[in-house]
Short mmCIF file of C-alpha atoms in Angstrom, two decimals:
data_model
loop_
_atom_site.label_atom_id
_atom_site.label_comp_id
_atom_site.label_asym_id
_atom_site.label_seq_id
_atom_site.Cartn_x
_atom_site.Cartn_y
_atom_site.Cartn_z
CA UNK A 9 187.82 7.23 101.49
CA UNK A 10 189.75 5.97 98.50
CA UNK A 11 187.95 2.78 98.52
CA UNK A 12 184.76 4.08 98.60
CA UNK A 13 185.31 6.83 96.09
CA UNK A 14 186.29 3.96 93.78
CA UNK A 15 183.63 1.63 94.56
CA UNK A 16 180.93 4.77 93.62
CA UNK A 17 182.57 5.51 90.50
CA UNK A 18 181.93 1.76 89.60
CA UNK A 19 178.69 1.65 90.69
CA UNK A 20 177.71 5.14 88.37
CA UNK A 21 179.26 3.58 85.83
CA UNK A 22 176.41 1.51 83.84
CA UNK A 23 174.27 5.02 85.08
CA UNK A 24 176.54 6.56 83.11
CA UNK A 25 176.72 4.24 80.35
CA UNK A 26 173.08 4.66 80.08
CA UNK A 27 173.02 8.12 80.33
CA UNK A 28 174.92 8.68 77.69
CA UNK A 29 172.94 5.96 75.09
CA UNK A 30 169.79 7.88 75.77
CA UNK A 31 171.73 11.58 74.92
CA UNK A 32 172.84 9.97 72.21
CA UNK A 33 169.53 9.04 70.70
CA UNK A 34 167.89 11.23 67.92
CA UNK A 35 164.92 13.61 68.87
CA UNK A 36 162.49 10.83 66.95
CA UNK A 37 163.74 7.93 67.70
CA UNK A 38 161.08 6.07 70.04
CA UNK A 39 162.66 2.08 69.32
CA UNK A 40 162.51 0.50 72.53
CA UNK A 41 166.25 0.72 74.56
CA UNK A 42 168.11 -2.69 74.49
CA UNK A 43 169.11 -3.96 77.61
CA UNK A 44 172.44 -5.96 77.04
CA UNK A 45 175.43 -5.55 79.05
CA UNK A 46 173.59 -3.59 81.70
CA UNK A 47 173.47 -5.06 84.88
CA UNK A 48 170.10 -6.44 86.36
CA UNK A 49 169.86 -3.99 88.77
CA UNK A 50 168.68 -1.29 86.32
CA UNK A 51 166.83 -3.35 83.89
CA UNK A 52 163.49 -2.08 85.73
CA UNK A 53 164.63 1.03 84.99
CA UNK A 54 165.18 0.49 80.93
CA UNK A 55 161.97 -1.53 80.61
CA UNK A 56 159.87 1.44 82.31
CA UNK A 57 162.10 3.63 79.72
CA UNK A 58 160.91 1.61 77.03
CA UNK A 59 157.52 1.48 78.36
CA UNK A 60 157.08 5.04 78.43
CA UNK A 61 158.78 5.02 74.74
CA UNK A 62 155.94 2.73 73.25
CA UNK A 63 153.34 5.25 75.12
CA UNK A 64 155.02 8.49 73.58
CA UNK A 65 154.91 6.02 69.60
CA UNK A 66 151.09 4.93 70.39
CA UNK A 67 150.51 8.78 71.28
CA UNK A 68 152.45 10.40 68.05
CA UNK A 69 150.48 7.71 65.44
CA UNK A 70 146.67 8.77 66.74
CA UNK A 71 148.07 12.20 66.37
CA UNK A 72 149.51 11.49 62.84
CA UNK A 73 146.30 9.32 62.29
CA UNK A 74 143.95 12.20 63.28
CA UNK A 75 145.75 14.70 60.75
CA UNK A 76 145.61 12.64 58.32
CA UNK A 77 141.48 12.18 58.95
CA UNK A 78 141.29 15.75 59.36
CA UNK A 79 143.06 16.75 56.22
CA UNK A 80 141.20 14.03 54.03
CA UNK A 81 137.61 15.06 55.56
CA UNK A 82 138.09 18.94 55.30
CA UNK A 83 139.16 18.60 51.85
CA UNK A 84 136.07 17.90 49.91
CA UNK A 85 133.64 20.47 52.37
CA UNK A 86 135.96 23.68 52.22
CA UNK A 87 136.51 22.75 48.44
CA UNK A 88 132.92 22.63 48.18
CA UNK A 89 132.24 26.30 50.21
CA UNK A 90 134.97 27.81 47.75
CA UNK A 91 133.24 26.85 44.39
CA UNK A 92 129.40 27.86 45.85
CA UNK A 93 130.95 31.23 47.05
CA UNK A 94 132.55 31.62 43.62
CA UNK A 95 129.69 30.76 41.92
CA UNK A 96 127.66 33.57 44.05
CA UNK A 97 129.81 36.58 43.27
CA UNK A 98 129.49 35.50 39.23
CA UNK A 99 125.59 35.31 39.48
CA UNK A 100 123.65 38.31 38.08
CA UNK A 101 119.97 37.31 39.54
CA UNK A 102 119.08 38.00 42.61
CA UNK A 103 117.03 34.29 42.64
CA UNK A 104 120.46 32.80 41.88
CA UNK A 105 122.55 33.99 44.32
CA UNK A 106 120.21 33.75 47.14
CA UNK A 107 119.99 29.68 46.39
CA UNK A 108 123.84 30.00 46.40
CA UNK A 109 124.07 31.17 49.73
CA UNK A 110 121.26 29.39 50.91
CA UNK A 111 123.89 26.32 49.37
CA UNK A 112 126.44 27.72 50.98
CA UNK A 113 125.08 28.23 54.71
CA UNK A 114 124.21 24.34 54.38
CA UNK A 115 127.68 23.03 53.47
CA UNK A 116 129.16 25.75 56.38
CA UNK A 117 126.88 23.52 58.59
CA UNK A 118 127.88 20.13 57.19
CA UNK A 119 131.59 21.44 57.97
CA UNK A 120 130.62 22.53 61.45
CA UNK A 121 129.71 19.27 62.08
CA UNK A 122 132.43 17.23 60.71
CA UNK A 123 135.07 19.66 62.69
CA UNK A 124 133.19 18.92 65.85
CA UNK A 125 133.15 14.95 65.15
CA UNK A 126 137.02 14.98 64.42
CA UNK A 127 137.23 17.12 67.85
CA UNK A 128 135.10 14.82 69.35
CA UNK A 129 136.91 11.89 67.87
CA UNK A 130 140.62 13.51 68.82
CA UNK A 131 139.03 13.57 72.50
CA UNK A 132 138.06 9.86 72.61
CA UNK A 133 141.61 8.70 71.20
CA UNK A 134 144.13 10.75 73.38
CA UNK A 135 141.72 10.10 76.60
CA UNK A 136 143.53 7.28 78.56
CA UNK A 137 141.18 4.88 80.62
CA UNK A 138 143.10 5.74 84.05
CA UNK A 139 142.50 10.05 82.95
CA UNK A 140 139.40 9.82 82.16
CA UNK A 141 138.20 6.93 84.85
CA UNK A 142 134.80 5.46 84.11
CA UNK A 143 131.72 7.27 85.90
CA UNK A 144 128.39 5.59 87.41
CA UNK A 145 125.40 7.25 85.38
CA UNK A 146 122.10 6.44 84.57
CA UNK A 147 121.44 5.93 81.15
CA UNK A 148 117.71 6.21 80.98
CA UNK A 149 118.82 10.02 82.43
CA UNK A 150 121.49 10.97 80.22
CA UNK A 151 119.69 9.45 76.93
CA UNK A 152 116.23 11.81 77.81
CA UNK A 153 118.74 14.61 78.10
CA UNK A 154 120.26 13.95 74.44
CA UNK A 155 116.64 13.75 73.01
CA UNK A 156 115.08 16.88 72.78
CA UNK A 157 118.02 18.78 71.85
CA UNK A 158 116.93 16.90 68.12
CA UNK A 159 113.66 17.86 68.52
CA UNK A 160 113.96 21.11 66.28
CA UNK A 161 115.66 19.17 63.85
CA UNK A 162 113.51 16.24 63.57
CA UNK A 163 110.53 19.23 63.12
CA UNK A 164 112.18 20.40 60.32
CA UNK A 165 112.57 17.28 58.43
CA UNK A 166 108.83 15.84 59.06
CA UNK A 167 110.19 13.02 61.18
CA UNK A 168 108.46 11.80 64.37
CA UNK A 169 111.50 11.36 67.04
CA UNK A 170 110.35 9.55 70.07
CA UNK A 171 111.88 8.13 73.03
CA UNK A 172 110.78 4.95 74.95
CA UNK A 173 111.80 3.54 78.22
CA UNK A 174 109.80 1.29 80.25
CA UNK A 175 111.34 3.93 82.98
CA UNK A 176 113.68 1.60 85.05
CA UNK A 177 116.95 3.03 86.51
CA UNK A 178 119.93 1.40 84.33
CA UNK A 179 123.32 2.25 85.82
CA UNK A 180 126.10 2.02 83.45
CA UNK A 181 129.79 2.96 84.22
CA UNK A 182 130.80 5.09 80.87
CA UNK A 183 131.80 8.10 79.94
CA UNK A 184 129.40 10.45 79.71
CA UNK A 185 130.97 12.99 77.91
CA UNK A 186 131.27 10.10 75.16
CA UNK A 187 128.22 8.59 75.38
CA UNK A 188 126.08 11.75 74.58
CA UNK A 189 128.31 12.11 71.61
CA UNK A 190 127.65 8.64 70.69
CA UNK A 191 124.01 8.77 71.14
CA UNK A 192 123.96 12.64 69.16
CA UNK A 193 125.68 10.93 66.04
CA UNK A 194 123.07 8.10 66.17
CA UNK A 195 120.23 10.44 65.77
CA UNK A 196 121.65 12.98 63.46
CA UNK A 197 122.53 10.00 61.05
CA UNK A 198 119.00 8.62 61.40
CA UNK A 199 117.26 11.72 60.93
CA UNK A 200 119.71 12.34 57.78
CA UNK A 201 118.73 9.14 56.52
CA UNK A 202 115.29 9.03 57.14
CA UNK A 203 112.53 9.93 54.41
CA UNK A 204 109.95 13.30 55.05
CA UNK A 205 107.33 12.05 57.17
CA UNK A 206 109.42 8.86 58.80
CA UNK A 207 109.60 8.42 62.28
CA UNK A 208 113.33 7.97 64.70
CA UNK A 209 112.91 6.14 67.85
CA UNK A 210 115.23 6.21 71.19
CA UNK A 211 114.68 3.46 73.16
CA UNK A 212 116.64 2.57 76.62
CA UNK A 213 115.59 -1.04 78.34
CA UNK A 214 117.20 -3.60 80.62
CA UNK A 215 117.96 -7.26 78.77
CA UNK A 216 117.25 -8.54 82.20
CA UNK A 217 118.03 -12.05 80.91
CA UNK A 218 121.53 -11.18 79.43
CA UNK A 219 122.21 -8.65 82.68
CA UNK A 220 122.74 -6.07 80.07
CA UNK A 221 121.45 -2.07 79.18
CA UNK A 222 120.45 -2.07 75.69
CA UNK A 223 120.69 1.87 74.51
CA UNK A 224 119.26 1.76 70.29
CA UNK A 225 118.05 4.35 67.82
CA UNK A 226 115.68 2.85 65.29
CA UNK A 227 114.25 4.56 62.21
CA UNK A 228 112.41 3.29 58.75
CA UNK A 229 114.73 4.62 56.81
CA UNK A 230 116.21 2.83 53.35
CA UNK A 231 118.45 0.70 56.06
CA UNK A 232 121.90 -0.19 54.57
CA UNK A 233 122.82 -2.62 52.21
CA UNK A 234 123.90 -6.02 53.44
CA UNK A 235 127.31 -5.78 51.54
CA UNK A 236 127.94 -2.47 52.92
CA UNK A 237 127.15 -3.73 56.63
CA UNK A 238 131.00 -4.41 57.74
CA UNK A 239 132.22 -1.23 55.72
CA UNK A 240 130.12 1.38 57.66
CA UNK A 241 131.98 0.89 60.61
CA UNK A 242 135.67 2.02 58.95
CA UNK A 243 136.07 5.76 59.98
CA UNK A 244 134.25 8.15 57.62
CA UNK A 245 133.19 5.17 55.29
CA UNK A 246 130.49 6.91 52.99
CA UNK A 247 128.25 4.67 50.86
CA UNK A 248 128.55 5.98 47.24
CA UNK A 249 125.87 8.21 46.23
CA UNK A 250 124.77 8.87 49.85
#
């Protein structure tokens, strides 16, 4: 039994070894384990390690990144609500501090919004390909289901929002949690953007030539400016004086 006793205790050894280098580490220290002077038997095992290291650091920077959105975006709004609130409680006319209220409800909207865009965008980052596995939908479906929930909107603002298909099935494989969201953003910017009495078009068709499902929201809005063009799709980019 001797011999074998000893020959264990040899083998645990580099299991030991590496035991004791991944105790060692700090709490936040996610650099990638070296694997010198182990033998080749466990390298597997210290290159899933590191593999599951680089995960954990690609994990912990969209979180850091998505603070550091959230913080910047919620800044200005909330800022914003504070000084229109302020300014209501100093107002002696009646006039007065309904507009400041009325200001007031509109920002608490805007804010709404943006917290359900940085949720929305905190969903779309942490949600891994193989969790969230790719559905088949139809598109012409989901994107007459997004519609009319802008109808009430559109009504409000004097803009004509209408949706055109030439009524083919298009399956897609997609998210379809996503794509909705994609699709709502579309609209609400276009109907934003749009001037009283404009119109906002939905349109779903096949590029049969291409093999491709073309999903587009088109208004006749001011359009944006072709030096702006590569900026507007940064994060949050906001053309000045927009």
């Amino acid at each position: 039994m001797a011999p074998v006793s000893v020959g264990l205790a040899q083998g645990l050894r580099p299991l030991q070894f590496l035991q004791a280098r991944i105790a060692s580490r700090r709490e936040n220290d996610l650099s990638p384990m070296t694997v010198r002077r182990l033998p080749e038997e466990i390298q597997p095992l210290v290159e899933a390690f590191n593999d599951l290291l680089d995960r954990m650091r690609d994990n912990l920077e969209v979180q850091q990144r998505f603070i550091a959105d959230a913080a910047h975006q919620m800044k200005t709004p909330l800022a914003g609500m504070r000084m229109q609130s302020e300014l209501a409680m100093r107002q002696d006319s009646r006039d007065e501090i309904q507009r400041s209220l009325e200001q007031l409800a509109k920002s608490s909207t805007s804010a709404t919004r943006l917290v359900n865009q940085l949720l929305a965008l905190a969903r779309a980052e942490n949600d891994a390909p193989q969790a969230t596995p790719l559905q088949r939908l139809e598109l012409t479906t989901l994107a007459r289901t997004v519609v009319p929930d802008w109808f009430a909107a559109a009504q409000a603002r004097d803009i004509d929002l209408g949706f055109e298909t030439d009524d083919h099935d298009l399956p897609v494989r997609g998210n379809a949690t996503m794509l909705r969201e994609m699709l709502s953003n579309l609209i609400d910017n276009a109907l934003r953007y749009t001037q009283s009495g404009g119109s906002v078009t939905v349109r779903v068709r096949a590029d049969d030539e291409r093999k491709l499902a073309i999903l587009e929201v088109e208004d006749n809005g001011p359009g944006i400016a072709p030096s702006e063009r590569a900026q507007v799709f940064e994060r949050f980019y906001r053309i000045l004086g927009s």
